[in-house]
Structures are given as C-alpha cells and as structure tokens.
Tab-separated table of C-alpha atoms and ligand atoms in Angstrom:
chain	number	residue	atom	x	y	z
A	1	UNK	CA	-49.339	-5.588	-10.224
A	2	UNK	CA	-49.234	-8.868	-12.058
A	3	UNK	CA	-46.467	-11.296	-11.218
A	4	UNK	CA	-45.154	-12.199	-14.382
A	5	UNK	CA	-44.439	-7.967	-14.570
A	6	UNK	CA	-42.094	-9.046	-11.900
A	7	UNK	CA	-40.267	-12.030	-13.959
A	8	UNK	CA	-42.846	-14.838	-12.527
A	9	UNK	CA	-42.604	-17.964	-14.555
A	10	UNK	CA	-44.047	-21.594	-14.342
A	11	UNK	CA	-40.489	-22.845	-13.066
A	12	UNK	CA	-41.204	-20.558	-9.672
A	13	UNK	CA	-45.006	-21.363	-9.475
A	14	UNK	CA	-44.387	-24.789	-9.204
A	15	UNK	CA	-41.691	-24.494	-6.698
A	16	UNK	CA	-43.830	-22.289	-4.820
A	17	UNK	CA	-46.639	-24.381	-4.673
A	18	UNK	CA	-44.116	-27.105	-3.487
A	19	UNK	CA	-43.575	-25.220	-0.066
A	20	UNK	CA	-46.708	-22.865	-0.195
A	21	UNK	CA	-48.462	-22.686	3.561
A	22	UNK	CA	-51.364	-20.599	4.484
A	23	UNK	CA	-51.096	-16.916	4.230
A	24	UNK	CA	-47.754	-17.175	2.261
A	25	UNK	CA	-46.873	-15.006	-0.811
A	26	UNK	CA	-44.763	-14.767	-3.787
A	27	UNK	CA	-42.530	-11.678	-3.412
A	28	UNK	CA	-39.349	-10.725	-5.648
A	29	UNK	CA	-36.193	-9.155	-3.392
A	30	UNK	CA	-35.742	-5.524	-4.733
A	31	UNK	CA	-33.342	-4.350	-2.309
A	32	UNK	CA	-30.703	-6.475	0.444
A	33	UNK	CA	-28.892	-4.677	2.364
A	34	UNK	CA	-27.320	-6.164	6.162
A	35	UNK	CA	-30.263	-8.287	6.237
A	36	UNK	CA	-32.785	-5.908	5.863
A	37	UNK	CA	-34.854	-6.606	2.446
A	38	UNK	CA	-37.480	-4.848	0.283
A	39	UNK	CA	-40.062	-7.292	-1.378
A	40	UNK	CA	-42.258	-6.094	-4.444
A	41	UNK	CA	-45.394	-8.613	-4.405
A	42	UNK	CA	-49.032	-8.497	-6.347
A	43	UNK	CA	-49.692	-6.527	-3.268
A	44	UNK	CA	-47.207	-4.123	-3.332
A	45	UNK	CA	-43.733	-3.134	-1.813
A	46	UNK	CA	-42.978	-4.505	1.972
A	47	UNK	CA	-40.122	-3.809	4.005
A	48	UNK	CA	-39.212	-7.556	5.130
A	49	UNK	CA	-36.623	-9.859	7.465
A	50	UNK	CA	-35.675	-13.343	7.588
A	51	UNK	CA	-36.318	-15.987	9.624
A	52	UNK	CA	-34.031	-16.981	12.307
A	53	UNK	CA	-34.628	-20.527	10.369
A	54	UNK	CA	-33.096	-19.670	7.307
A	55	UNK	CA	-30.266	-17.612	9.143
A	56	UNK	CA	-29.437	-20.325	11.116
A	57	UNK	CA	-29.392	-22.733	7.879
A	58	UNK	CA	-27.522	-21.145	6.061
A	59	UNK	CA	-24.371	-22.242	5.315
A	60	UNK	CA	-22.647	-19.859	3.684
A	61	UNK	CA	-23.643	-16.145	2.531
A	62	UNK	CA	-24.852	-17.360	-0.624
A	63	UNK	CA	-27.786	-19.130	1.407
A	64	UNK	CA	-29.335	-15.701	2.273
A	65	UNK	CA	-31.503	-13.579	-0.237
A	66	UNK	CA	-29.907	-11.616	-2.831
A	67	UNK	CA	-31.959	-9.165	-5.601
A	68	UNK	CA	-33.448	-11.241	-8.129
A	69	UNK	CA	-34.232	-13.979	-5.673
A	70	UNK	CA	-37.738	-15.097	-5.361
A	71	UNK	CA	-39.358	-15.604	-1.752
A	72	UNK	CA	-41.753	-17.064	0.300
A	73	UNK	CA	-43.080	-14.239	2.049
A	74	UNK	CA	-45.896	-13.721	5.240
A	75	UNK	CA	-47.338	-10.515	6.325
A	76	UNK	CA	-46.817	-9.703	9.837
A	77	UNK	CA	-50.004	-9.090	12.048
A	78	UNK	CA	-49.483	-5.726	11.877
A	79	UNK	CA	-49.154	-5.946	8.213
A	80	UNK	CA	-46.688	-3.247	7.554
A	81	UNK	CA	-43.156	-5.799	7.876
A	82	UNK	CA	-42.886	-8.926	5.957
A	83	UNK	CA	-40.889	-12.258	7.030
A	84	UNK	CA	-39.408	-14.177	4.411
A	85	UNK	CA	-39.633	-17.878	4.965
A	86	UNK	CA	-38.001	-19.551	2.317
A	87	UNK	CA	-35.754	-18.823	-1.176
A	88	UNK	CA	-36.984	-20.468	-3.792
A	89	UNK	CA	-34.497	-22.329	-5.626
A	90	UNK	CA	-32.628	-19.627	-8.236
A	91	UNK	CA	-33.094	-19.937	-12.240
A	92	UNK	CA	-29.760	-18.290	-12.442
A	93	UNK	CA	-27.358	-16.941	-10.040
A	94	UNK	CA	-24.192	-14.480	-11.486
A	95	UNK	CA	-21.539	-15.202	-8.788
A	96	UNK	CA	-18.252	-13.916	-7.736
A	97	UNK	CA	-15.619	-15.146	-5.674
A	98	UNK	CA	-16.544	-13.430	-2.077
A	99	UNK	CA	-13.363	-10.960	-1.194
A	100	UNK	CA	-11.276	-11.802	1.524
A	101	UNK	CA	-9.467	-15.406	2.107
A	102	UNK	CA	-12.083	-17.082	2.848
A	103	UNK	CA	-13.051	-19.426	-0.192
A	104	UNK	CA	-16.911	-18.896	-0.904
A	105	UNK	CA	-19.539	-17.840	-3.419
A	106	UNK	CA	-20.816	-14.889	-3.542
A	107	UNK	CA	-24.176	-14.201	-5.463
A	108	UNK	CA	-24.326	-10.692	-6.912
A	109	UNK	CA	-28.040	-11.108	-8.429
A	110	UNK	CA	-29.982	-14.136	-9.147
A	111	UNK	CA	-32.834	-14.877	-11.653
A	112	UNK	CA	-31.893	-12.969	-14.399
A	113	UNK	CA	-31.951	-13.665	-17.963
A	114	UNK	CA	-28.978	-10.946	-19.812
A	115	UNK	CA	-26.311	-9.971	-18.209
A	116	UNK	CA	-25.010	-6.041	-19.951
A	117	UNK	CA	-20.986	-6.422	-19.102
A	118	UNK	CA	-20.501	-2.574	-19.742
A	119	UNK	CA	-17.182	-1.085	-20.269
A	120	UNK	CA	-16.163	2.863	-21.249
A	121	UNK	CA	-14.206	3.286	-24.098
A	122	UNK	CA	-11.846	5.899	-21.959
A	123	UNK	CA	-9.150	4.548	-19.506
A	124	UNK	CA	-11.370	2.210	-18.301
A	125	UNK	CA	-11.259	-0.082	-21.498
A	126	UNK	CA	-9.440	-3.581	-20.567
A	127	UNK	CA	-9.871	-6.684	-23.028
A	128	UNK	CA	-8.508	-8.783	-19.772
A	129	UNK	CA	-11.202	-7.501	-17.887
A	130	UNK	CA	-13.992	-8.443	-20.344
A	131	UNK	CA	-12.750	-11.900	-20.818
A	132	UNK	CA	-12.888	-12.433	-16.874
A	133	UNK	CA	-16.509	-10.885	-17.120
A	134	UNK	CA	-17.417	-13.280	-19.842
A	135	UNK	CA	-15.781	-16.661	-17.722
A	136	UNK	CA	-18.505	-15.849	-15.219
A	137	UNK	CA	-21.391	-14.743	-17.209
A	138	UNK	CA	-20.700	-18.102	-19.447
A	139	UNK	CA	-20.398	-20.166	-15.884
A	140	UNK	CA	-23.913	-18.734	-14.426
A	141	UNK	CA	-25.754	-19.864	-18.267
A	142	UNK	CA	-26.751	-16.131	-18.087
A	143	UNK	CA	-26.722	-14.754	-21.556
A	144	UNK	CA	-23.876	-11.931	-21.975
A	145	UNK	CA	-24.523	-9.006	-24.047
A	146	UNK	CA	-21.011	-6.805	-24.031
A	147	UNK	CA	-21.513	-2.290	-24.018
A	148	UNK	CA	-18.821	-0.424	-25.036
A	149	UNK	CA	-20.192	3.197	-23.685
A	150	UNK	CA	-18.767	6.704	-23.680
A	151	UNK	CA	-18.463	6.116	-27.761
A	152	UNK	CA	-17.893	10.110	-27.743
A	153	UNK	CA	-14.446	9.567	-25.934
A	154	UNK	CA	-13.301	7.428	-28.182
A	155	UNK	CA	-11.468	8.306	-31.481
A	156	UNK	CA	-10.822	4.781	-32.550
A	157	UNK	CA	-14.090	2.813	-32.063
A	158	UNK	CA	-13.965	0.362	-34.934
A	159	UNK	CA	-10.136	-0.726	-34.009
A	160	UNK	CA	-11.710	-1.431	-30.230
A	161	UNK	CA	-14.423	-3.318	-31.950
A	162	UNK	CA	-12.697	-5.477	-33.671
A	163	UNK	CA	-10.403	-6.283	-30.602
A	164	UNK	CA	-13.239	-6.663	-28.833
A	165	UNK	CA	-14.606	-8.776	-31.592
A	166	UNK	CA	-11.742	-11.482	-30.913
A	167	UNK	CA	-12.179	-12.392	-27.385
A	168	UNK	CA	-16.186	-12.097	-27.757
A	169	UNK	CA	-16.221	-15.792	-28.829
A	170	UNK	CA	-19.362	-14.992	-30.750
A	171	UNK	CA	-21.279	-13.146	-27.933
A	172	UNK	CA	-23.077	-9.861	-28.980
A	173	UNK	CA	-21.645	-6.598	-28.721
A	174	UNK	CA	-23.074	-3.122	-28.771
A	175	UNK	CA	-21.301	0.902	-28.798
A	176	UNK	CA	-23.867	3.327	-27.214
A	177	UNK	CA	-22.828	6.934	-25.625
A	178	UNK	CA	-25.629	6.919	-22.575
A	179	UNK	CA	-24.819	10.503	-21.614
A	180	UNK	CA	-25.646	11.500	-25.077
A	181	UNK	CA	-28.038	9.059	-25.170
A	182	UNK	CA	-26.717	7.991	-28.389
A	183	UNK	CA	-27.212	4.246	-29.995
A	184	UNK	CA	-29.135	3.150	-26.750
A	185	UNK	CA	-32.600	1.782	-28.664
A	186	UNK	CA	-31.176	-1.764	-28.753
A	187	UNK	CA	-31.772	-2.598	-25.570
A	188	UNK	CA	-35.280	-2.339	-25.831
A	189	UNK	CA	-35.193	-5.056	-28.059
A	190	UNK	CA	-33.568	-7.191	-25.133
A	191	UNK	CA	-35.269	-6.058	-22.376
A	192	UNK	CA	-39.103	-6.740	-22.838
A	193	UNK	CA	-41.880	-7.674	-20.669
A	194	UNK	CA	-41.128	-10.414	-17.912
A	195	UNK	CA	-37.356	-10.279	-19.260
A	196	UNK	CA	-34.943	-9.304	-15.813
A	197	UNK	CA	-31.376	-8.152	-17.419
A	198	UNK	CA	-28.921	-6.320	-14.727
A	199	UNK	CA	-25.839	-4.353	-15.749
A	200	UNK	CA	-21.924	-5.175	-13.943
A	201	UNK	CA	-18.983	-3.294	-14.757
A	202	UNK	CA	-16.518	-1.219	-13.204
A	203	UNK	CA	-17.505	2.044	-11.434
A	204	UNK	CA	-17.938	5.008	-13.596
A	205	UNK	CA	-18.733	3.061	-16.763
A	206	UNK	CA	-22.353	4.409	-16.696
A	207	UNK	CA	-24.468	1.745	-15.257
A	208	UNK	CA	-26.664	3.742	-13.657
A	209	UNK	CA	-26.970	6.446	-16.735
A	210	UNK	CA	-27.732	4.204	-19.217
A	211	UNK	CA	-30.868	3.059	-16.763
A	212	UNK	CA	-31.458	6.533	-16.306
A	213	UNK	CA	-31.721	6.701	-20.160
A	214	UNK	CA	-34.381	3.204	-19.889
A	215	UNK	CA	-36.008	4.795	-17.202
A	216	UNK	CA	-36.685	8.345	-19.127
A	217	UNK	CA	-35.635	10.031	-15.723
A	218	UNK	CA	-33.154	10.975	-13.421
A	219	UNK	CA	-33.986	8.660	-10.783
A	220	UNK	CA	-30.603	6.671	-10.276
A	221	UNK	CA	-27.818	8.942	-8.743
A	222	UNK	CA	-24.681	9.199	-10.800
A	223	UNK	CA	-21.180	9.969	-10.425
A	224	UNK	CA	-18.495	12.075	-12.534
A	225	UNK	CA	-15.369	9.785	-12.824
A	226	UNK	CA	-11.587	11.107	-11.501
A	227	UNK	CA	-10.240	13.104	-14.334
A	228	UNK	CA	-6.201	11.022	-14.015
A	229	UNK	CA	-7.553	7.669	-14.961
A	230	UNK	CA	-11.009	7.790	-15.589
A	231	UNK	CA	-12.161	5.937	-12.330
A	232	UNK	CA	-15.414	6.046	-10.832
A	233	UNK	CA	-16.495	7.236	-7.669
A	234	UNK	CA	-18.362	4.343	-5.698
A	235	UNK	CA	-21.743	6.288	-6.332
A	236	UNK	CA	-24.307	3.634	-6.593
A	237	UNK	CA	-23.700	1.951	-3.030
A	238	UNK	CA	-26.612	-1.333	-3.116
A	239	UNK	CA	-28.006	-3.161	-5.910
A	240	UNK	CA	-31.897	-2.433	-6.274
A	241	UNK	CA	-34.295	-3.642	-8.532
A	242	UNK	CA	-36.213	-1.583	-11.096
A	243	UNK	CA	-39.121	-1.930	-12.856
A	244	UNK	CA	-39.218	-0.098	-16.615
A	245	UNK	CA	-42.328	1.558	-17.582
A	246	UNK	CA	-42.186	-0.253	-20.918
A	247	UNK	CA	-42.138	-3.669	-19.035
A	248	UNK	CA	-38.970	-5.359	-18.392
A	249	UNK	CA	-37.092	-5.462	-14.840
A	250	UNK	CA	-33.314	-4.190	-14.805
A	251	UNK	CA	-31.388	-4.471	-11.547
A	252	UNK	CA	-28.566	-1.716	-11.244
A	253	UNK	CA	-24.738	-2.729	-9.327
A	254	UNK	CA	-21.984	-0.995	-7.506
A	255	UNK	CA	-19.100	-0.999	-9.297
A	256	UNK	CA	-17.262	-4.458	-8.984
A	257	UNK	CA	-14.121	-3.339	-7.312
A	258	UNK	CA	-12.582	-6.820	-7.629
A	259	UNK	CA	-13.703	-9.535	-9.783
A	260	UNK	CA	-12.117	-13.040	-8.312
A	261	UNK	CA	-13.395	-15.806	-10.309
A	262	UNK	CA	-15.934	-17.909	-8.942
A	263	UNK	CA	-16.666	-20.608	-11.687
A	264	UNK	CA	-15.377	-24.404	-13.274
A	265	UNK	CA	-12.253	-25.107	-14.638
A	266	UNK	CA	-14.170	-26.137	-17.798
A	267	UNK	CA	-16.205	-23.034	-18.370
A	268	UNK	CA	-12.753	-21.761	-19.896
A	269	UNK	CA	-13.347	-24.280	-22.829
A	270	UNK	CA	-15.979	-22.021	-23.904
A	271	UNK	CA	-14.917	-18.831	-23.277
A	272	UNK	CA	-11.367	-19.446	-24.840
A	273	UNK	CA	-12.529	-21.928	-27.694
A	274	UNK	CA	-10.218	-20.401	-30.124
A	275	UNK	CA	-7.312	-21.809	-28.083
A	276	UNK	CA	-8.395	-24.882	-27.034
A	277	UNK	CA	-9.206	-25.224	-30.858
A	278	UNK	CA	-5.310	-24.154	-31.746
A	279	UNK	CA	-4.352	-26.584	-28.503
A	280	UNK	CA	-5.985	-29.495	-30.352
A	281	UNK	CA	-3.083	-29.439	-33.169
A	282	UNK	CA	0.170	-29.284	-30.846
A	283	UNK	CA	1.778	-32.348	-31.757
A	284	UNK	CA	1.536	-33.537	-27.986
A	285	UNK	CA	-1.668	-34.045	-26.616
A	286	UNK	CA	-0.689	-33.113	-22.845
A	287	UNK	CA	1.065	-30.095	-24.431
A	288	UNK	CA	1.922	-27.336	-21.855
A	289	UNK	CA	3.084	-24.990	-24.973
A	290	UNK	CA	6.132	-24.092	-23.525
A	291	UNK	CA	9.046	-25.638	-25.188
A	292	UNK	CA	7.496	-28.228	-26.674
A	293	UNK	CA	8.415	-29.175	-30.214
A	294	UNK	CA	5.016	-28.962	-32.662
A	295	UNK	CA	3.672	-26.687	-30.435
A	296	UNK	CA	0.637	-25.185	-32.294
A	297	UNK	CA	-0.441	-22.468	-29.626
A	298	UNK	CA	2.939	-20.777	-29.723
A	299	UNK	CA	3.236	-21.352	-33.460
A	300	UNK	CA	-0.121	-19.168	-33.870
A	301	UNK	CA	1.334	-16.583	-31.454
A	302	UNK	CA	4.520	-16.426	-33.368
A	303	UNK	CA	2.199	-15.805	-36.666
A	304	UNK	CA	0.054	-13.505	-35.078
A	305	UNK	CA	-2.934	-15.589	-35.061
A	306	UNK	CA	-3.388	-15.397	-31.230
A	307	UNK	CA	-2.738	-12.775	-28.708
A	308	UNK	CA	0.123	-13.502	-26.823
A	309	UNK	CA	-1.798	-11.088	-23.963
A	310	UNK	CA	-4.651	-13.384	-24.367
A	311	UNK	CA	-2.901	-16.347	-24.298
A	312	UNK	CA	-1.337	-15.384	-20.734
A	313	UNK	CA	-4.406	-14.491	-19.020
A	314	UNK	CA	-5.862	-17.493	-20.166
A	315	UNK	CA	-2.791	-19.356	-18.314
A	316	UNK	CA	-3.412	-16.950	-15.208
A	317	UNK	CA	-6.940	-17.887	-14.902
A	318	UNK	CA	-6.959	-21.522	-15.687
A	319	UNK	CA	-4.043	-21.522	-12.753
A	320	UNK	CA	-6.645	-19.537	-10.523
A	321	UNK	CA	-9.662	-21.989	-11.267
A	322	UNK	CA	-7.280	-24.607	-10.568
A	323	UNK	CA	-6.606	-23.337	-7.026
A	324	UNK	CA	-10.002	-22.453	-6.589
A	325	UNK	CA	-11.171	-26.119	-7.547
A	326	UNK	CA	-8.335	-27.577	-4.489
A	327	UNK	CA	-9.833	-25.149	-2.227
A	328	UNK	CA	-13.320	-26.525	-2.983
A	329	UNK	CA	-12.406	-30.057	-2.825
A	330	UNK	CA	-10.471	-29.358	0.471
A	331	UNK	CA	-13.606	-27.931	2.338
A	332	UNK	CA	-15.617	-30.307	0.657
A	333	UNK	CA	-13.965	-33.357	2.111
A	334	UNK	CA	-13.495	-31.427	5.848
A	335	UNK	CA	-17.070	-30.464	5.536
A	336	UNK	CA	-17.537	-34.538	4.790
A	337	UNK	CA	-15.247	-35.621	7.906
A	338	UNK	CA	-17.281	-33.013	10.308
A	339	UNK	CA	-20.605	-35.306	9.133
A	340	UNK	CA	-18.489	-38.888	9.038
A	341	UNK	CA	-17.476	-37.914	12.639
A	342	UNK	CA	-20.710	-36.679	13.958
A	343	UNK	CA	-22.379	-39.509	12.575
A	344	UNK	CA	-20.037	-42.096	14.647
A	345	UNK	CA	-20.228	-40.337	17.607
A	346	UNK	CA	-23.957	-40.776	17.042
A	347	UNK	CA	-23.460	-44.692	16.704
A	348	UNK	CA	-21.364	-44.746	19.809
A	349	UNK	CA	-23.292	-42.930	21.814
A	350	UNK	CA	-26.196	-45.719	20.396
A	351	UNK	CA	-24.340	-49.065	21.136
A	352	UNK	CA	-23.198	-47.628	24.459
A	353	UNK	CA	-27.132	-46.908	25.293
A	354	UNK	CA	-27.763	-50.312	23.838
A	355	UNK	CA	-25.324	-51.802	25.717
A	356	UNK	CA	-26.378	-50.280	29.219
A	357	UNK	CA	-29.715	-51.312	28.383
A	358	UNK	CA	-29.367	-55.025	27.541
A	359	UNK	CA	-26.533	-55.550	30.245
A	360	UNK	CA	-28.375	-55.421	33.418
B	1	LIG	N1	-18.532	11.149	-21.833
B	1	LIG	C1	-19.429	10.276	-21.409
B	1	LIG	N2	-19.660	10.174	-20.104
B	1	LIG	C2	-20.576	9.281	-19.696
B	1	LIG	C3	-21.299	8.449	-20.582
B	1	LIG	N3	-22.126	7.660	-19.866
B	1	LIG	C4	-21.937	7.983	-18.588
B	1	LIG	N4	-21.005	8.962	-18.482
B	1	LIG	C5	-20.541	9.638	-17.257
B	1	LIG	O1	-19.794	8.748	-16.465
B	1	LIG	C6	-19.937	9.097	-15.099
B	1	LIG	C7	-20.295	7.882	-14.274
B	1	LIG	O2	-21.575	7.418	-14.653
B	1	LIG	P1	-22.452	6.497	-13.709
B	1	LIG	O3	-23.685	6.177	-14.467
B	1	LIG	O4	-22.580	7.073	-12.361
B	1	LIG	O5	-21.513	5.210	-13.640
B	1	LIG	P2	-21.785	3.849	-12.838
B	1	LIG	O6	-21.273	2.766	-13.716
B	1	LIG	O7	-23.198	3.751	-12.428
B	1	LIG	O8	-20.813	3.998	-11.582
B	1	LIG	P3	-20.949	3.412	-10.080
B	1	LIG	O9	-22.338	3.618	-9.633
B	1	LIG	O10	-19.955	4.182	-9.299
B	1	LIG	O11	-20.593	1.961	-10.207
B	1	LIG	C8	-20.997	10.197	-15.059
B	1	LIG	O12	-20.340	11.442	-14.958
B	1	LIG	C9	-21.697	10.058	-16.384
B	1	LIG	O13	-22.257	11.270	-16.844
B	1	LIG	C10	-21.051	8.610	-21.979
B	1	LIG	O14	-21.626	7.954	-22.839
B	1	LIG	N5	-20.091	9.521	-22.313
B	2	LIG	MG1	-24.084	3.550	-10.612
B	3	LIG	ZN1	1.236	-26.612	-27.451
C-alpha cells in the first residue's frame, strides 16, 4: 500500500526524515486501546507498543498515540510486534477536555482534515450541543461539516435547517437518512483520496451506519437506540481507523458521552461572530449586557434578532473557557516553580561542590 493512501503528506516526510534511524518506518495508528496499538504501514498492519521512553516522557495523556497520529515505528526481531519510537508532531489534533477533575487535554483523533459533527433529527437534536461541537472543531483548525441524519424521523426538516442555519456561522450543512441510505452521495465529494475525515456525535446518531453506507458493507457493528428518548447504546466501544475502497480514510468514535470544552477563550469570536458583531454597537465598550443602558445584545434579543437560548450558552461557555484558561495558567506557573526550584537546587548543590573544592 502506498503511503499517501494512508494520508502521507510532505509536512510528515520531512518530520520523519528529521528523526528517521536505521530500520525505522512510517506507520499510521489505526487502533489505541490501554496502550496496545495497531499500525497500518507500506508493509502492512502490525500489532505495536511504546517505548518505555515515550511513556516515561510523557507528560500528560495527550503525549501518547492516539488514531490519526503518525509514528516512528521498528519491527521487532521476530517481526510480528512493532515498537513505536516516536509521534510525529500532529497536523491537527480534535481535543476534548479529559473527564474527571483533573484539568487536561484529551486528543480524540489527530491528523485529520473534516470533522462530520452528526446529529439525529429525533430526540437527540440539540442546537446547544452543535454549537459546543463547532467551539472545538473551530479551535483544532479542523474543517466542520454539520449531518443532520435520521431525515425520515423528522416531519419538520426545513424549520431544523434553518435553526440550524443560524448558529452554523457559515459552516456547511448536510440532511442524509443513512439507514435508508438516502442523500448520503455528498460525502464522496469530501472524502477523496489521501483526505482523513472522522465522524463525533452522540451515541445512536448513526456514526457507524453512515460508514457502513461508505464502506458498501456491514462491517461496523451498530446499535438500535432506547425507544423513551432516543439514546444510543454505547455500541461502538474504540475508535479505529478505516480505509474506503474508493480512497479516502474515515476514523469511526464512541459516542461522546460528555463534551467539556477544551479550547481558547477567543475561538468563541468565531464561532459566535454574530454576537460579538451585535456586542460591537452597545453603547459601552466593556458592556456586560445586563442592565446596561444602549445595550445592543439585549436590544436584538428583545427584537428577536438573537436567540436569547443562544445568547446564554454563549455566556455559559465563555464563563467555562474562562475557568479553564485560570486552571491552565495555575498549572502552568506550578509546573514553572517545580523547574525554578529544581534548577536552584541544582546551583546549590554546584557552589557547595565548588566551594568544598576550592576551600581546602
Ligand atoms: N430511522 C433511522 N435510524 C437510523 C438512521 N441512521 C442510523 N439509524 C439507526 O440508529 C441506530 C444507531 O446507529 P449507529 O450507527 O449504531 O449509531 P452510532 O452513532 O454509531 O452509535 P454509537 O456507536 O453507540 O456511538 C441504529 O439502530 C441505526 O439503524 C436513519 O437515517 N434513520
Ligand atoms: Mg457506532
Ligand atoms: Zn451590551
């Protein structure tokens, strides 16, 4: 198989030639799961593990290979396991905040080029949702393409369009029914040769059927959804990379169970332009749009210009970027004081040498 099949670009040969040793390969991760990784390679597919160097480097999870990433790669004298020996560095990375307290990011995928954000039109529809998809697709610089699916549940498509339509901030959207495998053709004109796109959503919006549908086979396992609310069942369990027989590389998810926010404070300029456009004609410039007089933002809520729904999650999420941004900053300068310190101990421990030395 020819690399570039696998996504291979210039970017990745250089970098690779920047660390390349003897009897090295390029390899793309296919599968990751508790540190046990599949590699697909000009070669063929290895079952591969890490170096105690880059386990021991890493600082945080993110450090360790994901699907998408790129590797260094060396056969093992058997020739039947692989070791990965380095990472190289990611085009793109689409990140979450990792669950739990602790405050670090978590890469879902890396190196791909369109992101499918794919929603069902039944109970799982949620314009609050799709605008927190869109913050971190618009954070990674990976191109967002937004799926409305299960179009044969829903009796009021063009109304969800067009509300769809006003959060988009210009980004493409599409209405397919995968089961039926109705209005799917479009993707082929996004996912061509080379071209790695992966699909996120909740569980039970169809991820894995509408890959099924690429694929021309049942290969992907999929779920029914709970008949109450329309909630998927956790069926697809790891991410894996897929090659299309057209061309084209597509790496199915698990359902995102939660989606915390892993991105800059300023990525919400873009994603919620339309406010920050409104925000520009309050008549105060550090207006907080609350009681303000010549408030413009609540004027266009009161006229029915903007959403007051959208408006509020765009004050939730700014708040939670905010936090997130202190948290950084706080490990940031303890991660700083940890060096600072080491580093005088280091010069103490010098002099004192130096000063045993020179004294007698
Ligand atoms: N009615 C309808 N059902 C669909 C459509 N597309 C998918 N489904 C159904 O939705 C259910 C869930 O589909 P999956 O493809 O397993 O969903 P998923 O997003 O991969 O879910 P997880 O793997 O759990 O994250 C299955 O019963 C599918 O048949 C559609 O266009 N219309
Ligand atoms: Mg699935
Ligand atoms: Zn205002």
């Amino acid at each position: 198989m020819e690399l570039t099949e696998l996504g291979w670009n210039n970017q990745f040969n250089d970098s690779f030639n920047a660390v390349k040793s003897e009897n090295v390969f390029p390899a793309r991760v296919a599968t990751a799961q508790r540190e046990i990784y599949s590699i697909l390679s000009e070669t063929g597919e290895y079952r591969a593990e890490i170096t105690g160097k880059i386990r021991f480097n890493a600082a945080s999870i993110s450090d360790l290979p994901v699907v998408g990433d790129w590797v260094m790669a060396r056969l093992s004298p058997e020739g039947n396991l692989a070791v990965i020996e380095a990472i190289l560095p990611r085009k793109t990375k689409f990140s979450r905040k990792s669950p739990g307290e602790i405050t670090e990011e978590q890469v879902l995928v890396s190196n791909i080029d369109i992101v499918f954000l794919v929603n069902g039109l039944d109970t799982d529809f949620n314009l609050r949702r799709i605008e927190r998809y869109l913050i971190l697709a618009v954070n990674s610089g990976i191109k967002p393409v937004i799926l409305l699916n299960k179009t044969d549940l829903c009796d009021n498509l063009q109304e969800r369009v067009e509300e769809v339509k006003s959060i988009a901030t210009g980004h493409p959207i599409h209405t397919l029914s995968a089961a039926n495998n109705m209005g799917i053709e479009f993707l082929d004109e996004y996912i061509t040769k080379g071209v790695t796109v992966s699909f996120i959503g909740s569980s039970g919006v169809g991820k894995s059927t509408i890959i099924n549908r690429l694929l021309g086979e049942e290969r992907l396992k999929v779920g029914t959804v709970r008949e109450s609310d329309g909630k998927g069942k956790h069926i697809t369990t790891h991410r894996e990379l897929i090659l299309l027989p057209g061309g084209g590389i597509v790496i199915d998810n698990p359902g995102l169970r939660e989606l915390r926010l892993w991105a800059e404070e300023d990525s919400l300029d873009t994603t919620f332009n339309d406010i920050k456009d409104i925000a520009a004609n309050c008549r105060f410039k550090d207006c907080k749009h609350a009681d303000e007089p010549g408030c413009a933002v609540r004027a266009a809520m009161e006229n029915g210009a903007l959403d007051p729904k959208r408006f509020n999650n765009y004050t939730k999420v700014k708040k939670e970027l905010r936090y997130l941004a202190t948290r950084k900053e706080k490990i940031k300068s303890r991660n700083a004081k940890v060096v600072w310190e080491k580093n005088i101990s280091k010069l103490t421990k010098q002099m004192q040498e130096h000063k045993r030395k020179y004294e007698h």
